[in-house]
Tab-separated table of C-alpha atoms and ligand atoms in Angstrom:
chain	number	residue	atom	x	y	z
A	540	MET	CA	-21.753	25.021	16.886
A	541	THR	CA	-23.842	22.164	18.119
A	542	ILE	CA	-22.596	18.702	17.540
A	543	GLY	CA	-25.141	16.043	16.785
A	544	VAL	CA	-24.380	12.428	17.384
A	545	ASP	CA	-26.782	10.778	14.989
A	546	ASP	CA	-25.171	8.724	12.235
A	547	ASP	CA	-21.639	8.664	13.523
A	548	GLU	CA	-22.701	7.773	17.021
A	549	SER	CA	-24.705	4.722	16.041
A	550	ALA	CA	-21.932	3.589	13.763
A	551	PHE	CA	-19.662	3.828	16.719
A	552	SER	CA	-21.782	1.691	19.053
A	553	ARG	CA	-22.025	-1.008	16.441
A	554	MET	CA	-18.296	-0.995	16.237
A	555	ASP	CA	-17.790	-1.092	19.981
A	556	ASP	CA	-17.453	-4.858	20.364
A	557	SER	CA	-15.427	-5.629	17.311
A	558	LYS	CA	-13.377	-2.583	18.123
A	559	ALA	CA	-12.474	-4.069	21.493
A	560	VAL	CA	-11.396	-7.315	19.848
A	561	GLU	CA	-9.373	-5.369	17.324
A	562	GLU	CA	-7.710	-3.431	20.071
A	563	SER	CA	-6.833	-6.644	21.860
A	564	TRP	CA	-5.368	-7.904	18.639
A	565	LEU	CA	-3.287	-4.791	18.202
A	566	ARG	CA	-1.937	-5.189	21.719
A	567	ILE	CA	-1.101	-8.813	20.991
A	568	CYS	CA	0.631	-7.773	17.785
A	569	SER	CA	2.692	-5.231	19.552
A	570	LYS	CA	3.736	-7.797	22.192
A	571	LEU	CA	4.592	-10.355	19.545
A	572	LYS	CA	6.590	-7.837	17.655
A	573	GLY	CA	8.612	-7.168	20.784
A	574	GLU	CA	9.132	-10.887	21.285
A	575	VAL	CA	10.008	-12.033	17.792
A	576	GLY	CA	11.600	-8.931	16.311
A	577	GLU	CA	10.665	-6.675	13.461
A	578	VAL	CA	11.699	-8.911	10.552
A	579	GLU	CA	10.010	-12.078	11.736
A	580	TYR	CA	6.976	-10.098	12.651
A	581	ARG	CA	6.655	-8.412	9.258
A	582	THR	CA	7.324	-11.587	7.357
A	583	TRP	CA	4.828	-13.825	9.060
A	584	LEU	CA	2.554	-12.132	11.489
A	585	THR	CA	1.325	-9.095	9.609
A	586	LYS	CA	-0.403	-11.477	7.224
A	587	ILE	CA	-2.855	-12.615	9.868
A	588	ALA	CA	-6.430	-11.350	9.646
A	589	LEU	CA	-9.012	-11.595	12.391
A	590	GLY	CA	-11.781	-14.101	11.872
A	591	PRO	CA	-14.868	-14.709	13.999
A	592	ILE	CA	-15.015	-15.617	17.671
A	593	ASP	CA	-17.099	-18.674	18.394
A	594	GLY	CA	-17.488	-19.612	22.070
A	595	ASP	CA	-14.026	-20.104	23.472
A	596	GLU	CA	-12.323	-20.088	20.093
A	597	ILE	CA	-11.071	-17.315	17.891
A	598	THR	CA	-10.284	-17.891	14.229
A	599	LEU	CA	-7.290	-16.247	12.624
A	600	LEU	CA	-6.963	-16.234	8.861
A	601	LEU	CA	-3.871	-16.527	6.707
A	602	PRO	CA	-3.605	-16.052	2.968
A	603	THR	CA	-1.866	-19.314	2.138
A	604	ARG	CA	-1.551	-22.807	3.508
A	605	PHE	CA	2.190	-22.411	3.757
A	606	LEU	CA	1.825	-19.363	5.971
A	607	ARG	CA	-0.853	-20.993	8.065
A	608	ASP	CA	1.301	-24.044	8.747
A	609	TRP	CA	4.291	-21.925	9.539
A	610	VAL	CA	2.434	-19.627	11.896
A	611	ARG	CA	0.748	-22.587	13.523
A	612	SER	CA	3.983	-24.436	14.172
A	613	GLN	CA	5.991	-21.429	15.273
A	614	TYR	CA	3.508	-19.197	17.033
A	615	GLY	CA	0.360	-21.251	17.600
A	616	ASP	CA	0.769	-21.767	21.320
A	617	ARG	CA	1.955	-18.278	22.008
A	618	LEU	CA	-1.019	-16.838	20.135
A	619	SER	CA	-3.412	-18.864	22.286
A	620	GLU	CA	-1.730	-17.655	25.457
A	621	LEU	CA	-1.788	-14.048	24.421
A	622	TRP	CA	-5.416	-14.159	23.403
A	623	ASN	CA	-6.310	-15.768	26.661
A	624	GLN	CA	-4.547	-13.009	28.538
A	625	GLU	CA	-6.507	-10.404	26.595
A	626	ILE	CA	-9.911	-12.057	26.603
A	627	SER	CA	-10.101	-14.723	29.252
A	628	SER	CA	-13.012	-16.529	27.629
A	629	ILE	CA	-10.813	-17.376	24.642
A	630	ARG	CA	-9.007	-20.661	25.144
A	631	ARG	CA	-8.185	-21.743	21.639
A	632	VAL	CA	-6.888	-20.172	18.480
A	633	GLU	CA	-7.917	-21.756	15.216
A	634	LEU	CA	-5.684	-20.947	12.238
A	635	GLN	CA	-7.307	-21.204	8.845
A	636	VAL	CA	-6.555	-20.385	5.257
A	637	ALA	CA	-8.683	-17.445	4.197
A	638	ARG	CA	-11.238	-18.052	1.518
A	639	PRO	CA	-12.191	-15.464	-1.109
A	640	GLY	CA	-14.265	-12.803	0.575
A	641	ASP	CA	-12.721	-13.348	3.997
A	642	PRO	CA	-11.143	-10.355	5.650
A	643	VAL	CA	-7.523	-9.749	4.766
A	644	ALA	CA	-4.965	-8.437	7.196
A	645	PRO	CA	-4.883	-4.664	7.150
A	646	PRO	CA	-1.413	-3.202	6.929
A	647	ILE	CA	-0.405	-2.515	10.485
A	648	MET	CA	0.420	1.114	10.864
A	649	LEU	CA	1.851	2.004	14.168
A	650	ASP	CA	-0.689	4.758	14.568
A	651	GLU	CA	-3.303	2.059	14.850
A	652	GLN	CA	-1.512	0.340	17.635
A	653	VAL	CA	-2.925	0.432	21.069
A	654	SER	CA	-0.387	-0.108	23.734
A	655	SER	CA	-1.188	0.021	27.362
A	656	THR	CA	1.742	2.236	28.192
A	657	ALA	CA	1.644	4.745	25.391
A	658	PRO	CA	-1.651	6.110	24.196
A	659	THR	CA	-1.419	6.743	20.499
A	660	MET	CA	-2.632	10.212	19.964
A	661	ALA	CA	-2.851	13.479	21.804
A	662	ALA	CA	-6.542	12.974	22.312
A	663	SER	CA	-6.564	9.339	23.286
A	664	ASN	CA	-7.523	9.637	26.943
A	665	ASP	CA	-10.640	11.539	26.226
A	666	THR	CA	-12.202	11.066	29.595
A	667	GLU	CA	-9.300	12.342	31.591
A	668	GLU	CA	-9.863	15.558	33.434
A	669	ALA	CA	-6.526	17.175	32.958
A	670	PRO	CA	-5.866	18.727	29.587
A	671	ARG	CA	-2.728	17.615	27.855
A	672	ASN	CA	0.097	19.942	27.116
A	673	PRO	CA	2.082	20.069	23.909
A	674	PRO	CA	5.196	18.181	25.060
A	675	GLU	CA	3.006	15.199	25.775
A	676	VAL	CA	1.352	15.547	22.443
A	677	LYS	CA	4.786	15.388	20.950
A	678	SER	CA	5.938	12.259	22.701
A	679	ASP	CA	2.733	10.478	21.835
A	680	ILE	CA	3.188	11.300	18.217
A	681	VAL	CA	6.753	10.064	18.151
A	682	ALA	CA	5.431	6.688	19.186
A	683	SER	CA	2.884	6.735	16.417
A	684	LEU	CA	5.237	7.083	13.477
A	685	ASP	CA	6.526	4.076	11.612
A	686	THR	CA	10.277	4.457	11.614
A	687	ARG	CA	10.666	2.631	8.314
A	688	PHE	CA	8.805	5.370	6.499
A	689	THR	CA	11.366	8.124	6.052
A	690	PHE	CA	12.499	10.287	3.160
A	691	ASP	CA	15.629	8.173	2.967
A	692	THR	CA	13.702	5.019	2.260
A	693	PHE	CA	11.341	6.677	-0.201
A	694	VAL	CA	12.428	6.054	-3.763
A	695	VAL	CA	11.781	9.024	-5.986
A	696	GLY	CA	10.800	8.763	-9.634
A	697	LYS	CA	8.703	10.604	-12.183
A	698	PRO	CA	5.326	9.516	-10.783
A	699	ASN	CA	5.999	10.785	-7.267
A	700	GLU	CA	8.679	13.454	-7.550
A	701	PHE	CA	6.319	16.359	-7.225
A	702	ALA	CA	4.551	14.972	-4.170
A	703	TYR	CA	7.940	14.147	-2.697
A	704	ALA	CA	9.238	17.675	-3.270
A	705	CYS	CA	6.133	19.173	-1.630
A	706	ALA	CA	6.438	16.815	1.337
A	707	ARG	CA	10.098	17.712	1.789
A	708	ARG	CA	9.241	21.354	1.680
A	709	VAL	CA	6.696	20.971	4.479
A	710	ALA	CA	9.171	18.984	6.542
A	711	GLU	CA	11.888	21.569	6.128
A	712	LYS	CA	9.999	24.765	6.684
A	713	PRO	CA	6.615	24.064	8.167
A	714	SER	CA	6.087	27.651	9.213
A	715	SER	CA	6.775	29.227	5.842
A	716	VAL	CA	5.794	26.677	3.283
A	717	GLY	CA	3.593	29.033	1.338
A	718	PHE	CA	0.813	26.576	0.751
A	719	ASN	CA	-1.727	25.211	3.135
A	720	PRO	CA	-2.853	22.502	3.151
A	721	LEU	CA	-0.642	20.099	1.302
A	722	PHE	CA	-3.097	17.687	-0.252
A	723	LEU	CA	-1.529	14.397	-1.355
A	724	TYR	CA	-3.600	12.070	-3.414
A	725	GLY	CA	-3.204	8.881	-5.386
A	726	GLY	CA	-4.275	5.266	-5.595
A	727	VAL	CA	-3.799	2.746	-2.849
A	728	GLY	CA	-0.274	1.594	-1.999
A	729	LEU	CA	1.541	4.365	-3.834
A	730	GLY	CA	3.258	5.995	-0.871
A	731	LYS	CA	0.921	8.589	0.635
A	732	THR	CA	1.184	7.266	4.162
A	733	HIS	CA	4.902	6.763	3.718
A	734	LEU	CA	5.372	10.414	2.779
A	735	MET	CA	3.295	11.638	5.702
A	736	HIS	CA	5.274	9.581	8.172
A	737	ALA	CA	8.448	10.849	6.547
A	738	ILE	CA	7.314	14.427	7.093
A	739	GLY	CA	6.592	13.619	10.728
A	740	ALA	CA	9.921	11.894	11.290
A	741	GLU	CA	11.859	14.722	9.708
A	742	LEU	CA	10.022	17.405	11.693
A	743	LEU	CA	10.532	15.614	14.970
A	744	GLN	CA	14.173	15.087	14.206
A	745	ARG	CA	14.605	18.783	13.609
A	746	GLY	CA	12.842	19.285	16.897
A	747	ASN	CA	10.815	22.033	18.429
A	748	VAL	CA	7.559	21.357	16.677
A	749	SER	CA	4.578	19.300	17.651
A	750	VAL	CA	3.183	17.013	15.039
A	751	ALA	CA	-0.020	15.043	15.016
A	752	TYR	CA	-0.648	12.266	12.544
A	753	MET	CA	-3.767	10.152	12.404
A	754	SER	CA	-6.030	8.467	9.942
A	755	ALA	CA	-9.349	10.129	9.253
A	756	GLU	CA	-10.942	7.059	10.753
A	757	LYS	CA	-9.119	7.551	13.998
A	758	PHE	CA	-10.041	11.210	13.908
A	759	MET	CA	-13.667	10.157	13.817
A	760	TYR	CA	-13.342	7.675	16.672
A	761	ARG	CA	-11.603	10.239	18.830
A	762	PHE	CA	-14.171	12.813	18.008
A	763	ILE	CA	-17.105	10.557	18.840
A	764	ALA	CA	-15.469	9.361	22.031
A	765	ALA	CA	-14.968	12.995	22.982
A	766	ILE	CA	-18.630	13.717	22.401
A	767	ARG	CA	-19.607	10.771	24.560
A	768	SER	CA	-17.386	11.793	27.392
A	769	GLN	CA	-18.280	15.433	26.961
A	770	SER	CA	-14.731	16.426	26.364
A	771	THR	CA	-14.974	17.880	22.901
A	772	MET	CA	-13.383	21.116	24.067
A	773	GLU	CA	-10.284	19.281	25.140
A	774	PHE	CA	-10.199	17.309	21.962
A	775	LYS	CA	-10.289	20.485	19.946
A	776	GLU	CA	-7.699	22.160	22.091
A	777	GLN	CA	-5.361	19.259	21.708
A	778	LEU	CA	-5.719	19.236	17.962
A	779	ARG	CA	-5.394	22.946	17.703
A	780	SER	CA	-2.249	23.020	19.785
A	781	VAL	CA	-0.122	21.214	17.223
A	782	ASP	CA	2.135	22.878	14.681
A	783	VAL	CA	1.527	20.356	11.959
A	784	LEU	CA	-1.604	18.242	11.663
A	785	MET	CA	-1.644	15.336	9.251
A	786	ILE	CA	-4.820	13.436	8.449
A	787	ASP	CA	-4.501	10.335	6.323
A	788	ASP	CA	-7.157	8.837	4.040
A	789	LEU	CA	-9.617	11.658	4.248
A	790	GLN	CA	-12.023	9.853	1.920
A	791	PHE	CA	-13.105	7.963	5.026
A	792	LEU	CA	-15.057	11.039	6.111
A	793	ILE	CA	-17.402	10.828	3.144
A	794	GLY	CA	-20.883	10.474	4.527
A	795	LYS	CA	-19.739	11.240	8.088
A	796	ASP	CA	-21.199	14.703	8.185
A	797	ASN	CA	-20.622	15.590	11.806
A	798	THR	CA	-17.025	14.533	11.732
A	799	GLN	CA	-16.522	16.472	8.536
A	800	GLU	CA	-17.964	19.495	10.206
A	801	GLU	CA	-15.576	19.160	13.118
A	802	PHE	CA	-12.663	18.604	10.817
A	803	PHE	CA	-13.611	21.673	8.836
A	804	HIS	CA	-13.573	23.838	11.968
A	805	THR	CA	-10.310	22.384	13.194
A	806	PHE	CA	-8.873	22.916	9.756
A	807	ASN	CA	-9.884	26.564	9.664
A	808	ALA	CA	-8.683	27.232	13.174
A	809	LEU	CA	-5.283	25.758	12.413
A	810	VAL	CA	-4.887	27.550	9.111
A	811	ASP	CA	-5.927	30.834	10.710
A	812	ALA	CA	-3.322	30.295	13.390
A	813	GLY	CA	-0.662	29.737	10.750
A	814	ARG	CA	-0.257	26.014	11.353
A	815	GLN	CA	0.479	23.568	8.594
A	816	ILE	CA	-1.942	20.843	7.522
A	817	VAL	CA	-1.211	17.812	5.387
A	818	VAL	CA	-4.049	15.690	4.118
A	819	SER	CA	-4.103	12.574	1.985
A	820	ALA	CA	-6.920	10.974	0.054
A	821	ASP	CA	-7.460	8.558	-2.780
A	822	LYS	CA	-8.839	11.263	-5.056
A	823	SER	CA	-8.311	14.946	-5.760
A	824	PRO	CA	-10.433	17.414	-3.759
A	825	SER	CA	-12.673	18.074	-6.726
A	826	ASP	CA	-13.301	14.355	-7.198
A	827	LEU	CA	-14.136	13.667	-3.564
A	828	SER	CA	-17.850	13.916	-4.092
A	829	GLY	CA	-19.576	13.282	-0.816
A	830	LEU	CA	-17.408	15.765	1.027
A	831	GLU	CA	-19.042	19.072	1.776
A	832	ASP	CA	-18.408	21.663	-0.914
A	833	ARG	CA	-16.873	24.229	1.395
A	834	LEU	CA	-14.442	21.639	2.766
A	835	ARG	CA	-13.480	20.531	-0.735
A	836	THR	CA	-12.931	24.102	-1.736
A	837	ARG	CA	-10.650	24.724	1.215
A	838	LEU	CA	-8.752	21.514	0.658
A	839	GLY	CA	-8.049	22.540	-2.913
A	840	CYS	CA	-6.743	25.957	-1.866
A	841	GLY	CA	-3.262	24.855	-0.966
A	842	MET	CA	-0.998	22.589	-2.943
A	843	VAL	CA	-2.568	19.557	-4.535
A	844	ALA	CA	0.017	16.904	-5.374
A	845	ASP	CA	-0.843	13.781	-7.266
A	846	ILE	CA	1.089	10.528	-6.897
A	847	HIS	CA	0.749	8.723	-10.198
A	848	ALA	CA	0.768	5.004	-10.830
A	849	THR	CA	4.275	3.572	-10.864
A	850	THR	CA	6.306	3.222	-14.009
A	851	PHE	CA	8.496	0.263	-14.819
A	852	GLU	CA	11.587	2.346	-14.029
A	853	LEU	CA	10.292	3.340	-10.604
A	854	ARG	CA	9.308	-0.218	-9.777
A	855	ILE	CA	12.814	-1.364	-10.625
A	856	SER	CA	14.395	1.360	-8.489
A	857	ILE	CA	12.154	0.505	-5.559
A	858	LEU	CA	12.920	-3.193	-5.841
A	859	GLU	CA	16.626	-2.493	-6.085
A	860	ALA	CA	16.568	-0.325	-3.010
A	861	LYS	CA	14.553	-2.797	-0.967
A	862	ALA	CA	16.574	-5.788	-2.076
A	863	ALA	CA	19.792	-3.987	-1.205
A	864	ALA	CA	18.434	-3.087	2.223
A	865	SER	CA	17.500	-6.707	2.890
A	866	GLY	CA	21.004	-7.964	2.261
A	867	VAL	CA	19.736	-10.807	0.079
A	868	VAL	CA	21.134	-10.935	-3.451
A	869	VAL	CA	18.275	-10.755	-5.915
A	870	PRO	CA	19.342	-11.060	-9.560
A	871	THR	CA	18.402	-8.242	-11.928
A	872	LYS	CA	16.423	-10.721	-13.985
A	873	VAL	CA	14.192	-11.453	-11.030
A	874	LEU	CA	13.733	-7.771	-10.232
A	875	GLU	CA	12.749	-7.090	-13.829
A	876	PHE	CA	10.383	-9.992	-13.815
A	877	LEU	CA	8.646	-8.712	-10.691
A	878	ALA	CA	8.500	-5.161	-12.020
A	879	HIS	CA	6.826	-6.440	-15.168
A	880	LYS	CA	4.386	-8.686	-13.429
A	881	ILE	CA	3.311	-6.702	-10.403
A	882	THR	CA	2.261	-3.321	-11.609
A	883	SER	CA	-0.668	-2.576	-9.325
A	884	ASN	CA	1.094	-0.722	-6.531
A	885	VAL	CA	4.180	-0.549	-4.386
A	886	ARG	CA	2.638	-2.343	-1.439
A	887	GLU	CA	2.060	-5.495	-3.446
A	888	LEU	CA	5.417	-5.246	-5.117
A	889	GLU	CA	7.061	-4.948	-1.738
A	890	GLY	CA	4.994	-7.818	-0.380
A	891	ALA	CA	6.147	-10.082	-3.193
A	892	LEU	CA	9.781	-9.166	-2.689
A	893	ASN	CA	9.514	-9.677	1.059
A	894	ARG	CA	8.108	-13.125	0.538
A	895	LEU	CA	11.004	-14.006	-1.767
A	896	ILE	CA	13.510	-12.709	0.733
A	897	ALA	CA	11.883	-14.583	3.586
A	898	HIS	CA	12.077	-17.781	1.581
A	899	ALA	CA	15.678	-17.202	0.681
A	900	ASN	CA	16.514	-16.641	4.332
A	901	LEU	CA	14.489	-19.560	5.522
A	902	PHE	CA	15.824	-22.134	3.119
A	903	GLY	CA	19.223	-20.571	2.547
A	904	ARG	CA	18.866	-20.941	-1.202
A	905	PRO	CA	19.753	-18.260	-3.741
A	906	VAL	CA	16.920	-16.411	-5.422
A	907	THR	CA	16.401	-17.527	-9.012
A	908	LEU	CA	13.756	-16.857	-11.590
A	909	GLU	CA	12.398	-20.379	-11.238
A	910	ALA	CA	12.226	-20.144	-7.459
A	911	THR	CA	10.479	-16.798	-7.813
A	912	GLN	CA	7.800	-18.161	-10.081
A	913	ASP	CA	7.300	-21.003	-7.686
A	914	VAL	CA	7.229	-19.051	-4.419
A	915	LEU	CA	5.038	-16.312	-5.820
A	916	HIS	CA	2.783	-18.579	-7.798
A	917	ASP	CA	-0.454	-17.327	-6.237
A	918	ILE	CA	0.452	-13.646	-6.378
A	919	LEU	CA	1.575	-13.890	-9.982
A	920	LYS	CA	-1.589	-15.623	-10.990
A	921	ALA	CA	-3.678	-12.911	-9.416
A	922	HIS	CA	-1.657	-10.292	-11.244
A	923	ASP	CA	-1.753	-11.940	-14.579
A	924	ARG	CA	-2.704	-9.098	-16.735
A	925	ARG	CA	-5.791	-9.674	-18.700
A	926	VAL	CA	-4.101	-8.522	-21.842
A	927	THR	CA	-5.069	-10.846	-24.634
A	928	ILE	CA	-2.893	-11.967	-27.478
A	929	GLU	CA	-5.418	-10.410	-29.848
A	930	GLU	CA	-4.953	-7.014	-28.191
A	931	ILE	CA	-1.219	-7.344	-28.439
A	932	GLN	CA	-1.399	-8.235	-32.101
A	933	LYS	CA	-3.679	-5.315	-32.792
A	934	LYS	CA	-1.523	-2.751	-31.009
A	935	VAL	CA	1.678	-3.986	-32.551
A	936	ALA	CA	0.167	-4.069	-36.038
A	937	GLU	CA	-1.097	-0.517	-35.595
A	938	HIS	CA	2.255	0.636	-34.343
A	939	TRP	CA	4.158	-0.594	-37.387
A	940	ASN	CA	1.335	0.005	-39.747
A	941	ILE	CA	0.883	-3.528	-40.964
A	942	ARG	CA	-2.303	-5.504	-41.454
A	943	LEU	CA	-3.634	-7.450	-38.527
A	944	THR	CA	-3.901	-10.531	-40.740
A	945	ASP	CA	-0.145	-10.432	-41.215
A	946	MET	CA	0.230	-11.524	-37.617
A	947	SER	CA	-0.870	-14.962	-38.722
A	948	SER	CA	0.108	-14.863	-42.376
A	949	ALA	CA	3.015	-16.771	-43.802
A	950	ARG	CA	4.715	-13.642	-45.166
A	951	ARG	CA	8.326	-13.453	-44.176
A	952	ALA	CA	9.323	-9.985	-45.330
A	953	ARG	CA	11.130	-8.240	-42.506
A	954	ALA	CA	8.539	-5.408	-42.449
A	955	VAL	CA	5.967	-7.902	-41.199
A	956	ALA	CA	8.156	-10.571	-39.661
A	957	ARG	CA	9.768	-8.215	-37.153
A	958	PRO	CA	6.509	-6.796	-35.752
A	959	ARG	CA	5.172	-10.325	-35.573
A	960	GLN	CA	8.156	-11.346	-33.495
A	961	VAL	CA	7.622	-8.384	-31.212
A	962	ALA	CA	4.011	-9.388	-30.754
A	963	MET	CA	5.113	-12.914	-29.825
A	964	TYR	CA	7.660	-11.522	-27.431
A	965	LEU	CA	5.044	-9.333	-25.766
A	966	ALA	CA	2.585	-12.222	-25.652
A	967	LYS	CA	5.180	-14.211	-23.731
A	968	GLN	CA	5.896	-11.316	-21.384
A	969	LEU	CA	2.394	-10.084	-20.735
A	970	THR	CA	0.256	-13.182	-20.744
A	971	SER	CA	0.525	-16.527	-19.030
A	972	ARG	CA	0.110	-18.384	-22.324
A	973	SER	CA	2.567	-21.155	-23.087
A	974	LEU	CA	4.807	-21.079	-26.132
A	975	PRO	CA	2.666	-23.595	-28.101
A	976	GLU	CA	-0.483	-21.635	-27.253
A	977	ILE	CA	1.126	-18.443	-28.483
A	978	GLY	CA	2.297	-20.193	-31.642
A	979	ARG	CA	-1.220	-21.320	-32.430
A	980	LYS	CA	-2.498	-17.740	-32.267
A	981	PHE	CA	0.102	-16.667	-34.794
A	982	GLY	CA	-1.092	-18.754	-37.698
A	983	ASN	CA	-0.372	-22.102	-36.105
A	984	ARG	CA	3.341	-21.587	-35.817
A	985	ASP	CA	5.550	-23.982	-33.953
A	986	HIS	CA	6.582	-23.227	-30.365
A	987	THR	CA	10.222	-23.133	-31.416
A	988	THR	CA	9.382	-20.249	-33.731
A	989	VAL	CA	7.955	-18.379	-30.772
A	990	MET	CA	11.002	-19.214	-28.695
A	991	HIS	CA	13.241	-17.922	-31.434
A	992	ALA	CA	11.176	-14.715	-31.709
A	993	VAL	CA	11.414	-14.096	-27.973
A	994	SER	CA	15.175	-14.420	-27.844
A	995	ARG	CA	15.662	-12.504	-31.086
A	996	VAL	CA	13.647	-9.549	-29.814
A	997	ALA	CA	15.460	-9.569	-26.484
A	998	GLU	CA	18.762	-9.569	-28.343
A	999	LEU	CA	17.739	-6.702	-30.618
A	1000	MET	CA	16.564	-4.693	-27.648
A	1001	GLU	CA	20.010	-5.001	-26.139
A	1002	ARG	CA	21.677	-3.781	-29.294
A	1003	ASP	CA	19.277	-1.170	-30.560
A	1004	ALA	CA	18.104	1.444	-28.086
A	1005	ALA	CA	15.490	2.914	-30.401
A	1006	PHE	CA	13.966	-0.474	-31.017
A	1007	ALA	CA	14.000	-1.227	-27.296
A	1008	GLU	CA	12.189	2.001	-26.653
A	1009	ASP	CA	9.519	1.077	-29.184
A	1010	VAL	CA	8.944	-2.257	-27.526
A	1011	GLU	CA	8.847	-0.725	-24.049
A	1012	LEU	CA	6.361	1.835	-25.229
A	1013	LEU	CA	4.111	-0.856	-26.606
A	1014	ARG	CA	4.393	-2.787	-23.397
A	1015	ARG	CA	3.390	0.213	-21.371
A	1016	MET	CA	0.430	0.946	-23.575
A	1017	LEU	CA	-0.744	-2.610	-23.238
A	1018	GLU	CA	-0.216	-2.636	-19.499
A	1019	SER	CA	-2.229	0.460	-18.760
B	1211	ADP	P1	-0.689	4.533	0.511
B	1211	ADP	O1	-0.755	5.237	1.821
B	1211	ADP	O2	-0.602	5.473	-0.646
B	1211	ADP	O3	-1.775	3.519	0.327
B	1211	ADP	P2	1.769	3.498	1.585
B	1211	ADP	O4	2.442	4.772	1.901
B	1211	ADP	O5	1.182	2.761	2.720
B	1211	ADP	O6	0.669	3.712	0.445
B	1211	ADP	O7	2.800	2.580	0.785
B	1211	ADP	C1	2.649	1.166	0.705
B	1211	ADP	C2	3.978	0.505	0.860
B	1211	ADP	O8	4.798	0.798	-0.246
B	1211	ADP	C3	4.740	0.985	2.081
B	1211	ADP	O9	5.410	-0.092	2.656
B	1211	ADP	C4	5.720	1.986	1.526
B	1211	ADP	O10	6.899	2.039	2.281
B	1211	ADP	C5	5.987	1.446	0.152
B	1211	ADP	N1	6.263	2.512	-0.810
B	1211	ADP	C6	5.365	3.226	-1.519
B	1211	ADP	N2	5.974	4.099	-2.335
B	1211	ADP	C7	7.297	3.944	-2.132
B	1211	ADP	C8	8.464	4.562	-2.680
B	1211	ADP	N3	8.387	5.514	-3.606
B	1211	ADP	N4	9.664	4.143	-2.223
B	1211	ADP	C9	9.751	3.165	-1.301
B	1211	ADP	N5	8.709	2.547	-0.749
B	1211	ADP	C10	7.479	2.929	-1.163
B	1212	MG	MG1	-2.118	4.997	3.318
């Protein structure tokens, strides 16, 4: 096989400079983390995104003014020092609130970290003469796994139980799993990376296997660096010497034909040698158009496990688990509120909860619903579902087979009054409309009528499981 360097190579050179800055940043992050501790670091510093460098000044971006002020007062000077140590021309750090369109902080995975003492992946020192041996591969990989991502901390529910079971299976018996590869797919923030790290942690704990985990992006960088330093043979040997190879976010390889080609060969070599492969992507193999057909075919040959969007129940379980682990008491009401409001993915749900917990710790005040709405104001606004009251009325009317006009009519027969109350209740839950606004949409009713409807429905849901199920079902239909 000949390896061309066309598209990937030029992409790489363009990235060279910004890559160096990013690597400096990762080193700074890892130092800071050591200095301030895991909790502080996660709460404040992972929110920082890199902005531009202008002369002797680098801009760092934070999502809110509160965070910016906090980071500035607590870490401003230290950040300047650390940057100056990394890049001596930088003398000042400017902290700004990010505007729409500005870069946001990527989640910091430890596999992305560059530390001067521990290269991240088996193939990281591409230019070195001496080939690496498996024990070294192993120790490098240990350093690259995020210890928070284990099977123990993964909350299992309907949407992810199959993927979880497959992941467990690989972690328990990598040599006789019976399917290869394991292909995990699902939307962003639903736990793919978490499961892969969990597999790695479990395997290493059981010992005696070498595991390699890296993002597809990193795979490409390593590969291109190997081409440049004419050490592709070593790179391949290193990859092919592991027992379990895990490649995260494979969709990154779309359009990167040479890297795909290399991955395909590595893949085949490993499978032929009876090694286990785990791959994740945001889509199923058949939907990953842009990947070579033969690669897609091979990817689909093993076990394809889909992680579905979260359900309300799973979101509650996750919040409960994370709140319990934090040691801060978060009332059920607040957990339910968050699980209703933040339905996009687990990462955002977790982010919201972490912010609440940080506030509680910082100000030593108990978490209440009011405080939650206040602290998470910006997040909640962004997640306001665009469900309209009209949609709610329509769905509810359909469900109970009444006329849409009865939502605003004056009829008070229970057969129409009850569905109308449910619609008001859902309007309160699913939209950011105020009680008077909701009242107006229901035939100009008074806000106290809406208030009454909301509490009446809540009460009935407590008492009548079948009714509660109906309402939940409607909510889910409207949410999706
Ligand atoms: P993905 O790789 O699918 O984009 P991640 O694995 O990075 O998502 O998950 C995002 C965040 O949500 C991580 O912090 C992870 O620990 C958390 N998370 C996702 N799913 C679960 C779950 N089922 N239980 C506990 N935490 C979860
Ligand atoms: Mg991921």
